[in-house]
């Protein structure tokens, strides 16, 4: 449903309005992406995994029963026609909580610990603790990867330095039998299509999800088109927003048949692609085919890649994606508004607001707020200009 809505958005020509996003918003968004990547790769670069920190995980054991209780009550309420909870439901929930075995508690605690240490804020919270448990081997693998990526570019750009670093550092790790942390196991095998979507279709089962699908369609569209703007900025090209939406909608619609969830164009992968020398549609197709090959048979081999090597690659991506042109321009931008008697640049304010909100809160909402602020400031400028001309 989300995919079909995206096709509709593209067919209606609504994608073209993304061009009206002001440059300070795009600049703040791009720099935030770089900061997010850099900060979130610190923990894997030093070999810290919150799930394996026994003391840290223990802190969350008391929350596990609450999580199970909430989940049980939520499921009960969803399955109950009257949408009301009885005393019996609570008693059953307590019984459910008491029947949890130790292994389940540990597993759930690890999930909570991993969630707590994720994202920029999570990384900052656990960083003091993580620095006490630095794995020097993981750090050397990450630094070695970064060194090869920047060093190999000086020799030749015919072969992507990222690929060279990945192969060399993985080869050293596996060849010498180093005790490194590999990436999580990649699932293999082709997903089976769920044709029941068509054979058992009923409008009544679809209606509760229309607004959810619309939300996902809009978020995916904004995310993809912002990624396209970032790519335009890096390659000095111009994307076709309506075609982008139609293509994304077709992909999401087909993916749903195989049990896939709605996806969007990812800024991080796009930047990696561009930095590796990808210039045409073919580079995206090759990426898709490579993922298919890994899914069908190379999963066990790909699962041997060290997590620190991927972290090293992403560190270089984070450094590369930041909008240095926008950052360098900050001192020279006109100071056109007064805040508490101090003259400031409206463009700098927008850039910093989007940067901070994107880094510490939510990328899509940050862009929305940036657009609102930019619109209000634009309206004020036009109002001031009109008043000045009237005088």
Short mmCIF file of C-alpha atoms in Angstrom, two decimals:
data_model
loop_
_atom_site.label_atom_id
_atom_site.label_comp_id
_atom_site.label_asym_id
_atom_site.label_seq_id
_atom_site.Cartn_x
_atom_site.Cartn_y
_atom_site.Cartn_z
CA UNK A 1 0.00 0.00 0.00
CA UNK A 2 2.87 2.40 0.82
CA UNK A 3 4.52 1.53 -2.48
CA UNK A 4 1.33 2.17 -4.47
CA UNK A 5 0.91 5.52 -2.71
CA UNK A 6 4.47 6.49 -3.64
CA UNK A 7 3.76 5.61 -7.29
CA UNK A 8 0.69 7.88 -7.01
CA UNK A 9 2.78 10.73 -5.53
CA UNK A 10 5.27 10.45 -8.38
CA UNK A 11 2.58 10.18 -11.06
CA UNK A 12 0.87 13.30 -9.63
CA UNK A 13 4.16 15.21 -9.97
CA UNK A 14 4.47 16.02 -6.26
CA UNK A 15 8.15 15.04 -6.12
CA UNK A 16 9.26 18.27 -7.79
CA UNK A 17 8.48 20.31 -4.65
CA UNK A 18 11.58 18.90 -2.94
CA UNK A 19 13.63 21.44 -4.94
CA UNK A 20 12.24 24.20 -2.72
CA UNK A 21 14.11 22.93 0.33
CA UNK A 22 16.50 25.78 1.25
CA UNK A 23 20.24 25.15 1.06
CA UNK A 24 20.85 25.73 4.84
CA UNK A 25 18.40 22.86 5.59
CA UNK A 26 20.18 20.51 3.17
CA UNK A 27 23.59 21.59 4.50
CA UNK A 28 22.56 20.98 8.13
CA UNK A 29 21.07 17.61 7.14
CA UNK A 30 24.24 16.50 5.32
CA UNK A 31 26.56 17.53 8.14
CA UNK A 32 24.27 15.80 10.67
CA UNK A 33 24.47 12.56 8.66
CA UNK A 34 28.28 12.79 8.86
CA UNK A 35 28.24 13.46 12.61
CA UNK A 36 25.79 10.58 13.23
CA UNK A 37 27.97 8.15 11.27
CA UNK A 38 31.18 9.24 13.01
CA UNK A 39 29.74 9.10 16.54
CA UNK A 40 27.88 5.79 16.11
CA UNK A 41 31.00 4.08 14.73
CA UNK A 42 33.12 4.87 17.79
CA UNK A 43 31.91 1.83 19.77
CA UNK A 44 32.45 -0.78 17.00
CA UNK A 45 35.83 0.83 16.23
CA UNK A 46 37.07 0.22 19.77
CA UNK A 47 35.46 -3.23 19.95
CA UNK A 48 32.77 -2.49 22.52
CA UNK A 49 29.46 -4.34 22.33
CA UNK A 50 26.84 -3.48 24.97
CA UNK A 51 25.30 -6.97 24.66
CA UNK A 52 28.56 -8.57 25.85
CA UNK A 53 29.08 -6.23 28.82
CA UNK A 54 27.70 -8.44 31.62
CA UNK A 55 27.52 -5.68 34.27
CA UNK A 56 25.81 -3.28 31.86
CA UNK A 57 23.28 -5.93 30.76
CA UNK A 58 22.43 -6.78 34.41
CA UNK A 59 21.09 -3.25 34.91
CA UNK A 60 18.19 -4.03 32.55
CA UNK A 61 17.02 -7.32 34.08
CA UNK A 62 14.53 -5.51 36.33
CA UNK A 63 12.94 -3.87 33.26
CA UNK A 64 12.41 -7.16 31.43
CA UNK A 65 9.25 -8.17 33.32
CA UNK A 66 7.78 -4.72 32.70
CA UNK A 67 8.49 -5.09 28.97
CA UNK A 68 6.90 -8.55 28.88
CA UNK A 69 3.89 -7.33 30.89
CA UNK A 70 3.33 -4.35 28.57
CA UNK A 71 3.70 -6.54 25.50
CA UNK A 72 1.25 -9.12 26.81
CA UNK A 73 -1.36 -6.49 27.77
CA UNK A 74 -0.97 -4.74 24.40
CA UNK A 75 -1.47 -8.02 22.50
CA UNK A 76 -4.45 -8.90 24.69
CA UNK A 77 -6.06 -5.51 24.07
CA UNK A 78 -5.47 -5.77 20.31
CA UNK A 79 -7.00 -9.26 20.20
CA UNK A 80 -9.95 -8.29 22.40
CA UNK A 81 -13.03 -7.14 20.47
CA UNK A 82 -14.16 -4.80 23.26
CA UNK A 83 -10.70 -3.19 23.59
CA UNK A 84 -11.02 -3.38 27.40
CA UNK A 85 -8.76 -5.18 29.87
CA UNK A 86 -10.19 -7.29 32.70
CA UNK A 87 -8.69 -8.30 36.05
CA UNK A 88 -8.19 -11.76 34.55
CA UNK A 89 -6.00 -10.29 31.84
CA UNK A 90 -3.73 -8.74 34.48
CA UNK A 91 -3.56 -12.01 36.42
CA UNK A 92 -2.62 -13.85 33.24
CA UNK A 93 0.00 -11.20 32.52
CA UNK A 94 1.55 -11.70 35.98
CA UNK A 95 1.55 -15.46 35.42
CA UNK A 96 3.17 -14.90 32.03
CA UNK A 97 5.89 -12.78 33.66
CA UNK A 98 6.60 -15.43 36.32
CA UNK A 99 6.97 -18.17 33.71
CA UNK A 100 9.87 -16.42 31.94
CA UNK A 101 13.00 -18.56 32.09
CA UNK A 102 16.48 -17.17 32.85
CA UNK A 103 17.60 -17.44 29.20
CA UNK A 104 14.68 -15.23 28.09
CA UNK A 105 15.50 -12.63 30.74
CA UNK A 106 19.13 -12.47 29.61
CA UNK A 107 18.13 -12.28 25.95
CA UNK A 108 15.63 -9.46 26.58
CA UNK A 109 18.15 -7.65 28.82
CA UNK A 110 20.73 -7.78 26.03
CA UNK A 111 18.22 -6.28 23.60
CA UNK A 112 17.48 -3.43 26.03
CA UNK A 113 21.20 -2.85 26.64
CA UNK A 114 21.85 -2.73 22.89
CA UNK A 115 18.99 -0.27 22.43
CA UNK A 116 20.28 1.93 25.26
CA UNK A 117 23.74 2.11 23.62
CA UNK A 118 22.44 2.83 20.10
CA UNK A 119 22.33 6.16 18.29
CA UNK A 120 24.29 9.32 19.07
CA UNK A 121 22.88 9.86 22.58
CA UNK A 122 23.30 6.17 23.46
CA UNK A 123 26.92 6.20 22.29
CA UNK A 124 27.71 9.32 24.32
CA UNK A 125 26.08 7.75 27.43
CA UNK A 126 28.11 4.53 27.34
CA UNK A 127 31.36 5.96 25.91
CA UNK A 128 33.08 6.52 29.32
CA UNK A 129 32.37 2.89 30.18
CA UNK A 130 33.37 1.64 26.71
CA UNK A 131 36.76 3.39 26.91
CA UNK A 132 37.62 1.20 29.92
CA UNK A 133 37.23 -1.91 27.76
CA UNK A 134 39.04 -0.89 24.55
CA UNK A 135 39.89 -3.86 22.33
CA UNK A 136 43.18 -2.79 20.77
CA UNK A 137 42.97 -5.36 17.95
CA UNK A 138 39.60 -3.95 16.83
CA UNK A 139 40.97 -0.39 16.99
CA UNK A 140 44.02 -1.36 14.88
CA UNK A 141 41.74 -3.02 12.28
CA UNK A 142 39.59 0.13 12.07
CA UNK A 143 42.61 2.48 11.82
CA UNK A 144 44.26 0.19 9.23
CA UNK A 145 41.09 0.31 7.13
CA UNK A 146 40.99 4.13 7.28
CA UNK A 147 44.71 4.33 6.36
CA UNK A 148 44.26 2.07 3.28
CA UNK A 149 41.14 3.96 2.09
CA UNK A 150 42.92 7.33 2.12
CA UNK A 151 46.33 5.95 1.10
CA UNK A 152 45.26 3.79 -1.86
CA UNK A 153 43.47 6.76 -3.48
CA UNK A 154 46.91 8.37 -3.98
CA UNK A 155 48.10 5.33 -5.94
CA UNK A 156 45.06 4.88 -8.22
CA UNK A 157 41.33 5.64 -8.31
CA UNK A 158 40.62 2.96 -10.96
CA UNK A 159 39.87 0.46 -8.17
CA UNK A 160 37.71 1.69 -5.26
CA UNK A 161 39.97 2.08 -2.22
CA UNK A 162 37.04 1.07 0.04
CA UNK A 163 36.88 -2.34 -1.66
CA UNK A 164 40.67 -2.75 -1.40
CA UNK A 165 40.57 -1.94 2.33
CA UNK A 166 37.68 -4.37 2.90
CA UNK A 167 39.43 -7.26 1.10
CA UNK A 168 42.92 -6.63 2.55
CA UNK A 169 41.87 -6.15 6.18
CA UNK A 170 39.39 -9.07 6.09
CA UNK A 171 42.08 -11.25 4.45
CA UNK A 172 44.60 -10.38 7.18
CA UNK A 173 42.05 -11.03 9.95
CA UNK A 174 40.96 -14.42 8.58
CA UNK A 175 44.39 -15.48 7.25
CA UNK A 176 46.21 -14.91 10.54
CA UNK A 177 43.32 -16.33 12.58
CA UNK A 178 42.92 -13.17 14.62
CA UNK A 179 40.39 -13.14 17.46
CA UNK A 180 38.21 -10.38 15.99
CA UNK A 181 34.48 -9.62 16.20
CA UNK A 182 32.74 -10.46 12.87
CA UNK A 183 29.59 -8.75 11.61
CA UNK A 184 26.30 -10.40 12.53
CA UNK A 185 25.32 -13.51 10.58
CA UNK A 186 23.67 -12.75 7.24
CA UNK A 187 20.54 -14.83 6.44
CA UNK A 188 20.62 -16.88 3.24
CA UNK A 189 18.03 -18.29 0.84
CA UNK A 190 15.44 -16.73 -1.42
CA UNK A 191 12.27 -15.45 0.32
CA UNK A 192 9.02 -17.17 -0.69
CA UNK A 193 6.39 -14.87 -2.26
CA UNK A 194 3.16 -14.47 -0.27
CA UNK A 195 0.52 -14.70 -2.99
CA UNK A 196 -2.20 -14.58 -0.33
CA UNK A 197 -1.94 -10.77 -0.66
CA UNK A 198 -3.84 -11.14 -3.94
CA UNK A 199 -5.85 -14.36 -3.49
CA UNK A 200 -7.21 -13.45 -0.04
CA UNK A 201 -7.55 -9.69 -0.65
CA UNK A 202 -10.34 -7.86 1.20
CA UNK A 203 -10.85 -4.13 1.54
CA UNK A 204 -11.99 -4.40 5.16
CA UNK A 205 -8.62 -5.86 6.25
CA UNK A 206 -6.83 -3.00 4.50
CA UNK A 207 -8.69 0.06 5.83
CA UNK A 208 -7.12 0.13 9.35
CA UNK A 209 -3.68 0.58 7.80
CA UNK A 210 -4.34 3.35 5.25
CA UNK A 211 -3.01 6.19 7.45
CA UNK A 212 -0.03 4.09 8.57
CA UNK A 213 0.79 3.33 4.94
CA UNK A 214 0.43 7.02 4.01
CA UNK A 215 2.81 8.01 6.84
CA UNK A 216 5.39 5.45 5.69
CA UNK A 217 4.97 6.51 2.06
CA UNK A 218 5.54 10.19 2.89
CA UNK A 219 8.50 9.50 5.21
CA UNK A 220 10.09 7.24 2.59
CA UNK A 221 9.49 9.82 -0.15
CA UNK A 222 11.03 12.66 1.90
CA UNK A 223 13.99 10.48 2.93
CA UNK A 224 14.69 9.34 -0.65
CA UNK A 225 14.33 12.80 -2.18
CA UNK A 226 16.59 14.34 0.49
CA UNK A 227 19.13 11.63 -0.32
CA UNK A 228 18.81 12.61 -3.98
CA UNK A 229 19.45 16.26 -3.07
CA UNK A 230 22.59 15.23 -1.13
CA UNK A 231 23.73 13.17 -4.14
CA UNK A 232 23.09 16.17 -6.43
CA UNK A 233 25.20 18.31 -4.11
CA UNK A 234 28.10 15.85 -4.27
CA UNK A 235 27.97 15.00 -7.98
CA UNK A 236 26.80 18.39 -9.33
CA UNK A 237 23.95 16.64 -11.18
CA UNK A 238 20.14 16.98 -11.06
CA UNK A 239 17.83 14.11 -10.17
CA UNK A 240 14.28 13.54 -11.45
CA UNK A 241 12.14 13.49 -8.29
CA UNK A 242 8.93 12.12 -9.80
CA UNK A 243 10.74 9.21 -11.46
CA UNK A 244 12.53 8.59 -8.16
CA UNK A 245 9.18 8.24 -6.36
CA UNK A 246 7.66 5.97 -9.00
CA UNK A 247 10.76 3.74 -8.94
CA UNK A 248 10.78 3.58 -5.16
CA UNK A 249 7.05 2.80 -5.12
CA UNK A 250 7.48 -0.09 -7.58
CA UNK A 251 10.35 -1.49 -5.49
CA UNK A 252 8.37 -1.29 -2.24
CA UNK A 253 5.25 -2.82 -3.84
CA UNK A 254 7.18 -5.83 -5.17
CA UNK A 255 9.19 -6.21 -1.93
CA UNK A 256 5.91 -6.49 0.03
CA UNK A 257 5.00 -9.66 -1.89
CA UNK A 258 8.19 -11.25 -0.48
CA UNK A 259 7.55 -10.06 3.08
CA UNK A 260 9.68 -6.91 2.78
CA UNK A 261 8.92 -3.70 4.69
CA UNK A 262 8.82 -0.25 3.01
CA UNK A 263 12.30 1.15 2.43
CA UNK A 264 13.80 4.41 1.25
CA UNK A 265 16.92 5.70 -0.46
CA UNK A 266 19.69 5.71 2.15
CA UNK A 267 22.05 8.67 2.32
CA UNK A 268 24.87 6.60 3.86
CA UNK A 269 24.89 3.92 1.12
CA UNK A 270 24.50 6.57 -1.60
CA UNK A 271 27.53 8.46 -0.29
CA UNK A 272 29.58 5.24 -0.12
CA UNK A 273 28.58 4.55 -3.73
CA UNK A 274 29.58 8.05 -4.92
CA UNK A 275 32.86 8.03 -2.95
CA UNK A 276 33.71 4.65 -4.50
CA UNK A 277 33.35 6.12 -7.99
CA UNK A 278 29.75 5.17 -8.82
CA UNK A 279 28.42 7.63 -11.40
CA UNK A 280 25.57 5.93 -13.26
CA UNK A 281 22.41 3.88 -12.59
CA UNK A 282 24.53 0.78 -13.20
CA UNK A 283 26.32 1.22 -9.84
CA UNK A 284 23.01 0.92 -7.96
CA UNK A 285 22.05 -2.15 -10.01
CA UNK A 286 25.41 -3.82 -9.30
CA UNK A 287 24.89 -3.18 -5.57
CA UNK A 288 21.46 -4.88 -5.78
CA UNK A 289 22.86 -7.86 -7.70
CA UNK A 290 25.73 -8.24 -5.21
CA UNK A 291 23.24 -8.33 -2.32
CA UNK A 292 21.26 -11.00 -4.20
CA UNK A 293 24.41 -13.10 -4.71
CA UNK A 294 25.29 -12.76 -0.99
CA UNK A 295 21.72 -13.71 -0.05
CA UNK A 296 21.75 -16.79 -2.28
CA UNK A 297 25.13 -18.22 -1.29
CA UNK A 298 27.87 -15.88 -0.11
CA UNK A 299 26.30 -15.07 3.26
CA UNK A 300 28.70 -17.31 5.28
CA UNK A 301 31.72 -15.68 3.57
CA UNK A 302 30.42 -12.11 4.01
CA UNK A 303 29.67 -12.88 7.68
CA UNK A 304 33.44 -13.20 8.28
CA UNK A 305 34.02 -9.48 7.63
CA UNK A 306 35.28 -7.81 10.85
CA UNK A 307 32.84 -5.31 12.37
CA UNK A 308 35.77 -2.93 13.01
CA UNK A 309 36.64 -2.90 9.29
CA UNK A 310 33.09 -1.83 8.40
CA UNK A 311 33.29 0.80 11.15
CA UNK A 312 36.53 2.11 9.62
CA UNK A 313 34.88 2.35 6.20
CA UNK A 314 31.91 4.23 7.66
CA UNK A 315 34.20 6.66 9.50
CA UNK A 316 35.62 7.76 6.12
CA UNK A 317 32.07 8.01 4.78
CA UNK A 318 31.07 10.22 7.72
CA UNK A 319 34.04 12.52 7.08
CA UNK A 320 33.20 12.68 3.36
CA UNK A 321 29.47 13.41 3.61
CA UNK A 322 29.76 16.58 5.71
CA UNK A 323 28.99 19.79 3.84
CA UNK A 324 32.31 21.62 4.31
CA UNK A 325 31.31 24.29 1.80
CA UNK A 326 28.37 25.26 4.01
CA UNK A 327 30.46 25.12 7.21
CA UNK A 328 33.23 27.30 5.72
CA UNK A 329 30.65 29.88 4.61
CA UNK A 330 29.28 30.42 8.16
CA UNK A 331 31.57 33.42 9.07
CA UNK A 332 30.77 35.17 5.76
CA UNK A 333 26.97 34.82 5.68
CA UNK A 334 25.03 38.09 6.09
CA UNK A 335 23.77 38.82 9.63
CA UNK A 336 20.23 39.74 8.73
CA UNK A 337 18.27 39.27 11.98
CA UNK A 338 18.53 40.47 15.58
CA UNK A 339 18.16 38.02 18.51
CA UNK A 340 18.25 39.65 21.97
CA UNK A 341 20.01 42.66 20.49
CA UNK A 342 22.68 40.53 18.75
CA UNK A 343 22.91 40.42 14.96
CA UNK A 344 22.90 36.85 13.63
CA UNK A 345 22.59 35.10 10.28
CA UNK A 346 19.20 33.45 9.71
CA UNK A 347 20.85 30.86 7.43
CA UNK A 348 23.36 29.89 10.12
CA UNK A 349 20.54 29.54 12.69
CA UNK A 350 18.59 27.23 10.34
CA UNK A 351 21.71 25.18 9.58
CA UNK A 352 22.60 24.71 13.26
CA UNK A 353 19.00 23.93 14.30
CA UNK A 354 18.69 21.23 11.60
CA UNK A 355 22.16 19.88 12.45
CA UNK A 356 21.43 19.56 16.18
CA UNK A 357 17.88 18.20 15.81
CA UNK A 358 18.98 15.68 13.15
CA UNK A 359 21.93 14.50 15.25
CA UNK A 360 20.19 14.16 18.60
CA UNK A 361 16.53 13.60 17.68
CA UNK A 362 15.05 12.70 14.26
CA UNK A 363 16.28 13.37 10.72
CA UNK A 364 12.88 13.75 9.03
CA UNK A 365 11.33 15.90 11.80
CA UNK A 366 14.46 18.08 11.85
CA UNK A 367 14.04 18.83 8.15
CA UNK A 368 10.36 19.65 8.72
CA UNK A 369 11.18 22.07 11.55
CA UNK A 370 14.00 23.58 9.47
CA UNK A 371 11.55 24.19 6.63
CA UNK A 372 9.06 25.89 8.97
CA UNK A 373 11.77 28.17 10.44
CA UNK A 374 13.10 28.97 6.93
CA UNK A 375 9.56 29.79 5.74
CA UNK A 376 8.89 32.10 8.70
CA UNK A 377 12.20 33.89 8.22
CA UNK A 378 11.54 34.24 4.48
CA UNK A 379 8.10 35.71 5.23
CA UNK A 380 9.70 38.22 7.65
CA UNK A 381 12.30 39.23 5.04
CA UNK A 382 9.63 39.78 2.40
CA UNK A 383 7.51 41.72 4.93
CA UNK A 384 10.46 43.95 5.85
CA UNK A 385 11.31 44.49 2.17
CA UNK A 386 7.69 45.39 1.32
CA UNK A 387 7.52 47.83 4.26
CA UNK A 388 10.80 49.43 3.19
CA UNK A 389 9.56 49.88 -0.42
CA UNK A 390 6.23 51.28 0.84
CA UNK A 391 8.09 53.92 2.89
#
